[in-house]
Tab-separated table of C-alpha atoms and ligand atoms in Angstrom:
chain	number	residue	atom	x	y	z
A	39	THR	CA	1.532	11.940	-24.380
A	40	ALA	CA	4.113	13.136	-21.889
A	41	THR	CA	3.328	12.546	-18.239
A	42	PRO	CA	3.644	15.723	-16.199
A	43	THR	CA	5.870	15.434	-13.158
A	44	GLU	CA	5.545	19.011	-11.912
A	45	PRO	CA	3.599	18.369	-8.667
A	46	GLU	CA	0.782	20.851	-9.306
A	47	ALA	CA	0.354	19.634	-12.885
A	48	VAL	CA	0.061	16.016	-11.718
A	49	VAL	CA	-2.577	16.894	-9.124
A	50	LYS	CA	-4.553	18.914	-11.672
A	51	LYS	CA	-4.305	16.174	-14.281
A	52	TYR	CA	-6.035	13.557	-12.134
A	53	LEU	CA	-8.265	15.646	-9.829
A	54	GLU	CA	-11.204	17.572	-11.154
A	55	GLU	CA	-11.859	20.654	-9.009
A	56	LEU	CA	-15.362	20.717	-7.539
A	57	LYS	CA	-17.467	23.877	-7.762
A	58	SER	CA	-18.789	23.341	-4.244
A	59	SER	CA	-17.267	21.088	-1.610
A	60	PRO	CA	-19.332	18.227	-0.146
A	61	ALA	CA	-20.625	19.557	3.183
A	62	ASP	CA	-20.419	16.502	5.373
A	63	GLU	CA	-17.384	14.627	4.110
A	64	ASP	CA	-13.916	14.499	5.635
A	65	CYS	CA	-10.647	14.608	3.735
A	66	ILE	CA	-8.931	11.350	4.712
A	67	ILE	CA	-5.502	12.861	4.120
A	68	CYS	CA	-5.753	15.680	6.704
A	69	MET	CA	-8.918	14.485	8.526
A	70	GLU	CA	-10.470	17.986	8.312
A	71	LYS	CA	-13.889	18.586	6.771
A	72	LEU	CA	-13.810	19.092	3.016
A	73	SER	CA	-15.833	22.256	3.656
A	74	SER	CA	-12.964	23.744	5.685
A	75	PRO	CA	-9.441	24.513	4.410
A	76	SER	CA	-6.764	21.851	3.929
A	77	GLY	CA	-4.919	20.817	7.078
A	78	TYR	CA	-1.732	21.166	5.046
A	79	SER	CA	-2.285	24.883	4.312
A	80	ASP	CA	0.558	25.867	6.653
A	81	THR	CA	3.139	23.315	5.503
A	82	CYS	CA	2.344	22.977	1.812
A	83	GLU	CA	2.292	26.133	-0.249
A	84	SER	CA	1.043	26.605	-3.766
A	85	SER	CA	0.491	29.703	-5.837
A	86	THR	CA	-2.207	28.049	-7.943
A	87	ILE	CA	-4.054	25.735	-5.528
A	88	ARG	CA	-6.139	27.429	-2.811
A	89	PRO	CA	-6.366	25.836	0.684
A	90	GLU	CA	-10.152	25.531	0.189
A	91	ALA	CA	-9.930	23.773	-3.190
A	92	VAL	CA	-11.454	20.279	-3.267
A	93	GLY	CA	-10.878	17.889	-6.134
A	94	ARG	CA	-12.363	14.568	-7.197
A	95	LEU	CA	-10.228	11.812	-8.691
A	96	THR	CA	-11.379	11.289	-12.255
A	97	SER	CA	-11.910	7.525	-12.187
A	98	CYS	CA	-12.675	6.351	-8.631
A	99	GLN	CA	-14.453	9.637	-7.742
A	100	HIS	CA	-12.949	9.955	-4.250
A	101	SER	CA	-12.533	13.575	-3.107
A	102	PHE	CA	-9.754	15.315	-1.191
A	103	HIS	CA	-8.365	18.776	-0.627
A	104	MET	CA	-6.233	19.435	-3.681
A	105	LEU	CA	-3.524	20.848	-1.441
A	106	CYS	CA	-3.534	17.654	0.641
A	107	MET	CA	-3.060	15.628	-2.531
A	108	LEU	CA	-0.209	17.962	-3.507
A	109	ALA	CA	1.415	17.400	-0.108
A	110	MET	CA	1.002	13.628	-0.455
A	111	TYR	CA	2.487	13.620	-3.954
A	112	SER	CA	5.414	15.838	-2.962
A	113	ASN	CA	6.176	13.506	-0.080
A	114	GLY	CA	6.519	10.498	-2.411
A	115	ASN	CA	8.925	9.695	-5.211
A	116	LYS	CA	7.292	12.184	-7.611
A	117	ASP	CA	7.117	9.902	-10.636
A	118	GLY	CA	4.069	11.523	-12.221
A	119	SER	CA	1.628	9.002	-10.740
A	120	LEU	CA	-0.965	9.367	-7.992
A	121	GLN	CA	-2.556	6.673	-5.878
A	122	CYS	CA	-5.952	7.214	-4.272
A	123	PRO	CA	-5.365	7.002	-0.488
A	124	SER	CA	-8.896	5.710	-0.097
A	125	CYS	CA	-9.267	2.872	-2.626
A	126	LYS	CA	-5.645	2.602	-3.910
A	127	THR	CA	-6.565	3.182	-7.567
A	128	ILE	CA	-3.427	4.197	-9.452
A	129	TYR	CA	-3.410	7.141	-11.869
A	130	GLY	CA	-0.523	7.155	-14.317
A	131	GLU	CA	2.397	4.744	-14.074
A	132	LYS	CA	3.565	3.948	-10.576
A	133	THR	CA	7.298	3.406	-10.204
A	134	GLY	CA	9.288	2.335	-7.167
A	135	THR	CA	12.741	2.847	-5.702
A	136	GLN	CA	14.410	-0.473	-6.517
A	137	PRO	CA	18.186	0.020	-6.721
A	138	LYS	CA	20.020	-0.735	-9.941
A	139	GLY	CA	20.649	-4.342	-10.800
A	140	ARG	CA	19.935	-7.076	-13.321
A	141	MET	CA	17.069	-9.513	-13.919
A	142	GLU	CA	18.002	-12.764	-15.663
A	143	VAL	CA	15.583	-15.339	-17.020
A	144	SER	CA	16.213	-18.938	-18.092
A	145	THR	CA	14.286	-22.196	-18.290
A	146	LEU	CA	14.889	-25.499	-16.553
A	147	PRO	CA	13.567	-28.897	-17.679
A	148	GLN	CA	12.505	-29.978	-14.155
A	149	SER	CA	8.943	-29.393	-13.041
A	150	LEU	CA	7.731	-27.735	-9.845
A	151	PRO	CA	5.655	-29.498	-7.178
A	152	GLY	CA	2.033	-28.976	-8.237
A	153	HIS	CA	2.978	-28.261	-11.874
A	154	LYS	CA	4.070	-31.697	-13.095
A	155	ASP	CA	3.023	-31.042	-16.695
A	156	CYS	CA	5.607	-28.372	-17.534
A	157	GLY	CA	9.147	-27.174	-16.984
A	158	THR	CA	10.276	-24.242	-14.889
A	159	ILE	CA	11.165	-20.599	-15.455
A	160	GLN	CA	14.058	-19.433	-13.319
A	161	ILE	CA	14.473	-15.737	-12.558
A	162	VAL	CA	17.714	-14.519	-11.016
A	163	TYR	CA	17.850	-11.040	-9.510
A	164	HIS	CA	21.262	-9.444	-9.117
A	165	ILE	CA	21.577	-6.358	-6.945
A	166	SER	CA	24.749	-5.128	-5.242
A	167	ARG	CA	25.291	-2.850	-2.280
A	168	GLY	CA	25.464	0.859	-3.029
A	169	ILE	CA	24.704	4.373	-1.869
A	170	GLN	CA	21.103	5.509	-1.341
A	171	GLY	CA	19.694	8.072	-3.735
A	172	PRO	CA	17.265	10.893	-2.986
A	173	GLU	CA	14.357	8.429	-3.424
A	174	HIS	CA	15.551	6.236	-0.536
A	175	PRO	CA	14.985	6.545	3.239
A	176	ASN	CA	18.504	7.820	4.012
A	177	PRO	CA	20.008	9.545	0.960
A	178	GLY	CA	23.794	9.431	0.847
A	179	MET	CA	24.016	6.509	3.282
A	180	PRO	CA	25.048	3.043	2.098
A	181	TYR	CA	22.588	0.175	1.621
A	182	THR	CA	23.435	-3.503	1.871
A	183	ALA	CA	22.186	-6.249	-0.457
A	184	ARG	CA	21.915	-9.605	1.354
A	185	GLY	CA	21.266	-12.990	-0.178
A	186	PHE	CA	21.865	-11.926	-3.792
A	187	PRO	CA	21.690	-13.267	-6.386
A	188	ARG	CA	18.120	-14.273	-5.423
A	189	TYR	CA	16.669	-17.227	-7.367
A	190	CYS	CA	12.930	-17.451	-8.067
A	191	TYR	CA	10.728	-19.962	-9.880
A	192	LEU	CA	7.581	-20.002	-11.992
A	193	PRO	CA	5.886	-22.861	-13.834
A	194	ASP	CA	6.656	-22.625	-17.558
A	195	ASN	CA	2.995	-22.697	-18.597
A	196	GLU	CA	0.765	-20.021	-20.098
A	197	LYS	CA	-0.107	-18.295	-16.824
A	198	GLY	CA	3.468	-18.555	-15.541
A	199	ARG	CA	4.784	-16.940	-18.723
A	200	LYS	CA	2.238	-14.149	-18.352
A	201	VAL	CA	3.389	-13.548	-14.767
A	202	LEU	CA	6.970	-13.466	-16.050
A	203	GLU	CA	6.163	-10.748	-18.594
A	204	LEU	CA	4.414	-8.690	-15.901
A	205	LEU	CA	7.369	-9.178	-13.536
A	206	LYS	CA	9.627	-7.781	-16.284
A	207	VAL	CA	7.394	-4.682	-16.418
A	208	ALA	CA	7.509	-4.426	-12.609
A	209	TRP	CA	11.316	-4.718	-12.731
A	210	ARG	CA	11.587	-1.899	-15.288
A	211	ARG	CA	9.318	0.218	-13.090
A	212	ARG	CA	11.579	-0.518	-10.087
A	213	LEU	CA	8.805	-2.200	-8.118
A	214	ILE	CA	10.258	-5.601	-7.174
A	215	PHE	CA	12.619	-4.487	-4.410
A	216	THR	CA	13.002	-1.413	-2.281
A	217	VAL	CA	15.484	-0.118	0.294
A	218	GLY	CA	14.222	-0.409	3.839
A	219	THR	CA	14.205	-2.652	6.911
A	220	SER	CA	14.038	-6.424	6.525
A	221	ASN	CA	11.186	-8.078	8.412
A	222	THR	CA	13.180	-11.286	8.477
A	223	THR	CA	16.506	-9.999	9.777
A	224	GLY	CA	15.615	-6.592	11.241
A	225	GLU	CA	18.481	-5.019	9.313
A	226	SER	CA	17.798	-1.479	8.087
A	227	ASN	CA	19.161	0.272	4.988
A	228	THR	CA	19.075	-2.953	3.041
A	229	VAL	CA	17.459	-4.223	-0.155
A	230	VAL	CA	14.138	-5.989	0.580
A	231	TRP	CA	11.272	-7.547	-1.356
A	232	ASN	CA	8.449	-5.086	-2.021
A	233	GLU	CA	4.821	-6.328	-2.024
A	234	ILE	CA	5.152	-8.715	-4.974
A	235	HIS	CA	5.707	-12.240	-3.668
A	236	HIS	CA	8.190	-14.565	-5.304
A	237	LYS	CA	8.758	-18.286	-4.896
A	238	THR	CA	12.378	-18.679	-3.875
A	239	GLU	CA	12.357	-22.440	-3.355
A	240	MET	CA	12.042	-24.874	-6.221
A	241	ASP	CA	11.562	-28.320	-4.689
A	242	SER	CA	11.254	-27.589	-0.980
A	243	ASN	CA	9.055	-25.255	1.042
A	244	LEU	CA	11.079	-24.537	4.171
A	245	SER	CA	10.418	-20.777	4.204
A	246	GLY	CA	6.788	-20.941	3.110
A	247	HIS	CA	7.884	-19.335	-0.169
A	248	GLY	CA	7.962	-22.571	-2.140
A	249	TYR	CA	5.738	-24.980	-4.085
A	250	PRO	CA	3.151	-26.449	-4.160
A	251	ASP	CA	0.876	-23.428	-3.863
A	252	PRO	CA	-2.174	-23.652	-6.127
A	253	ASN	CA	-3.101	-19.996	-5.498
A	254	TYR	CA	0.317	-18.475	-6.131
A	255	LEU	CA	-0.074	-17.318	-9.738
A	256	ASP	CA	-3.446	-15.696	-9.035
A	257	ASN	CA	-2.114	-14.080	-5.859
A	258	VAL	CA	0.916	-12.603	-7.587
A	259	LEU	CA	-1.260	-11.350	-10.458
A	260	ALA	CA	-3.362	-9.513	-7.857
A	261	GLU	CA	-0.228	-8.107	-6.201
A	262	LEU	CA	1.064	-6.912	-9.576
A	263	ALA	CA	-2.316	-5.317	-10.334
A	264	ALA	CA	-2.203	-3.501	-6.990
A	265	GLN	CA	1.024	-1.879	-8.245
A	266	GLY	CA	-0.640	-0.930	-11.522
A	267	VAL	CA	0.970	-3.759	-13.517
A	268	THR	CA	-1.697	-5.546	-15.557
A	269	GLU	CA	-2.073	-7.185	-18.962
A	270	ASP	CA	-2.781	-3.716	-20.382
A	271	CYS	CA	0.917	-2.919	-19.816
A	272	LEU	CA	2.073	-5.716	-22.140
A	273	GLY	CA	2.997	-4.916	-25.702
A	274	GLN	CA	3.495	-1.241	-24.878
B	371	LIG	P1	11.502	-9.150	4.313
B	371	LIG	O1	11.924	-10.182	5.280
B	371	LIG	O2	11.436	-7.740	4.783
B	371	LIG	O3	10.091	-9.560	3.730
B	371	LIG	C1	9.495	-8.829	2.683
B	371	LIG	C2	8.589	-9.750	1.933
B	371	LIG	O4	9.342	-10.842	1.392
B	371	LIG	C3	7.504	-10.356	2.810
B	371	LIG	O5	6.323	-10.299	2.075
B	371	LIG	C4	7.961	-11.762	3.009
B	371	LIG	O6	6.848	-12.610	3.106
B	371	LIG	C5	8.754	-12.057	1.758
B	371	LIG	N1	9.796	-13.054	2.032
B	371	LIG	C6	10.451	-13.263	3.207
B	371	LIG	N2	11.319	-14.273	3.074
B	371	LIG	C7	11.208	-14.716	1.801
B	371	LIG	C8	11.820	-15.770	1.090
B	371	LIG	N3	12.735	-16.570	1.632
B	371	LIG	N4	11.460	-15.934	-0.203
B	371	LIG	C9	10.534	-15.145	-0.780
B	371	LIG	N5	9.907	-14.153	-0.148
B	371	LIG	C10	10.238	-13.936	1.132
B	371	LIG	O7	12.333	-9.190	2.964
B	371	LIG	P2	13.813	-9.596	2.697
B	371	LIG	O8	14.690	-9.269	3.832
B	371	LIG	O9	14.119	-9.080	1.351
B	371	LIG	O10	13.617	-11.149	2.524
B	371	LIG	C11	14.085	-12.096	3.412
B	371	LIG	C12	14.585	-13.301	2.620
B	371	LIG	O11	15.620	-12.860	1.737
B	371	LIG	C13	15.243	-14.345	3.467
B	371	LIG	O12	14.363	-15.298	3.943
B	371	LIG	C14	16.253	-14.932	2.461
B	371	LIG	O13	15.607	-15.766	1.547
B	371	LIG	C15	16.690	-13.736	1.754
B	371	LIG	N6	17.862	-13.224	2.469
B	371	LIG	C16	18.993	-13.947	2.470
B	371	LIG	C17	20.104	-13.472	3.133
B	371	LIG	C18	21.386	-14.231	3.115
B	371	LIG	O14	22.368	-13.735	3.661
B	371	LIG	N7	21.426	-15.387	2.490
B	371	LIG	C19	20.052	-12.290	3.846
B	371	LIG	C20	18.861	-11.576	3.865
B	371	LIG	C21	17.760	-12.069	3.172
B	372	LIG	ZN1	-7.302	17.509	3.462
B	373	LIG	ZN1	-10.390	6.171	-4.811
């Protein structure tokens, strides 16, 4: 089934309009009462969604002004997905703003500290400098790409291979990097990691992004899930 991307269609797909609005609840998008009109009534116009309309997200059941949700969606990258601002549940397929590039995978015979019983998967990300698109913070301006190619490592065991497959999904959905300001260098308009941690050191741990780290695979699986990338996405 085709995912709608027309803003009003997306909002109506995932929010069920309530007959009567909950009296005592606030909308956490605009902070107004759900029983009064959307705080975005002046800035966000719609011919089919009334300022008083309140909708409930179909799965997590959190409620918001439908117009507030429309404003939130229109302010994002408009990929047909919605994320609940309250509990972060993702509706549809979240995509990011990662610039174009290449993801390369190979295996190495050496093992990683803490994973002596197997070899290593090496991922190499290639991204070059370019011009920001409409999805980026400063469209039309250049972005830099520092420290590429970036090398990352996973243990070549069952869980590591599963993480690899999910990272491939995240790469296709443009979720691994974004364009923004680097926490490490302070540089803006540059390509930076985006919420999914990678191990960039193989046999040292100078940056804190190396091995051993017994929790790493579980942590990165949780970070992938927070972006909507789970085992359900495999084999699709
Ligand atoms: P950032 O500093 O804005 O941080 C974003 C996320 O990436 C954070 O979660 C952070 O914990 C994580 N992160 C920071 N350093 C990391 C590292 N070395 N390995 C794995 N994850 C790391 O993001 P950024 O600017 O994309 O990342 C900074 C890192 O990128 C640097 O430490 C370096 O490894 C690399 N880099 C290299 C150069 C270079 O010229 N060689 C330049 C810039 C960045
Ligand atoms: Zn609201
Ligand atoms: Zn929710």
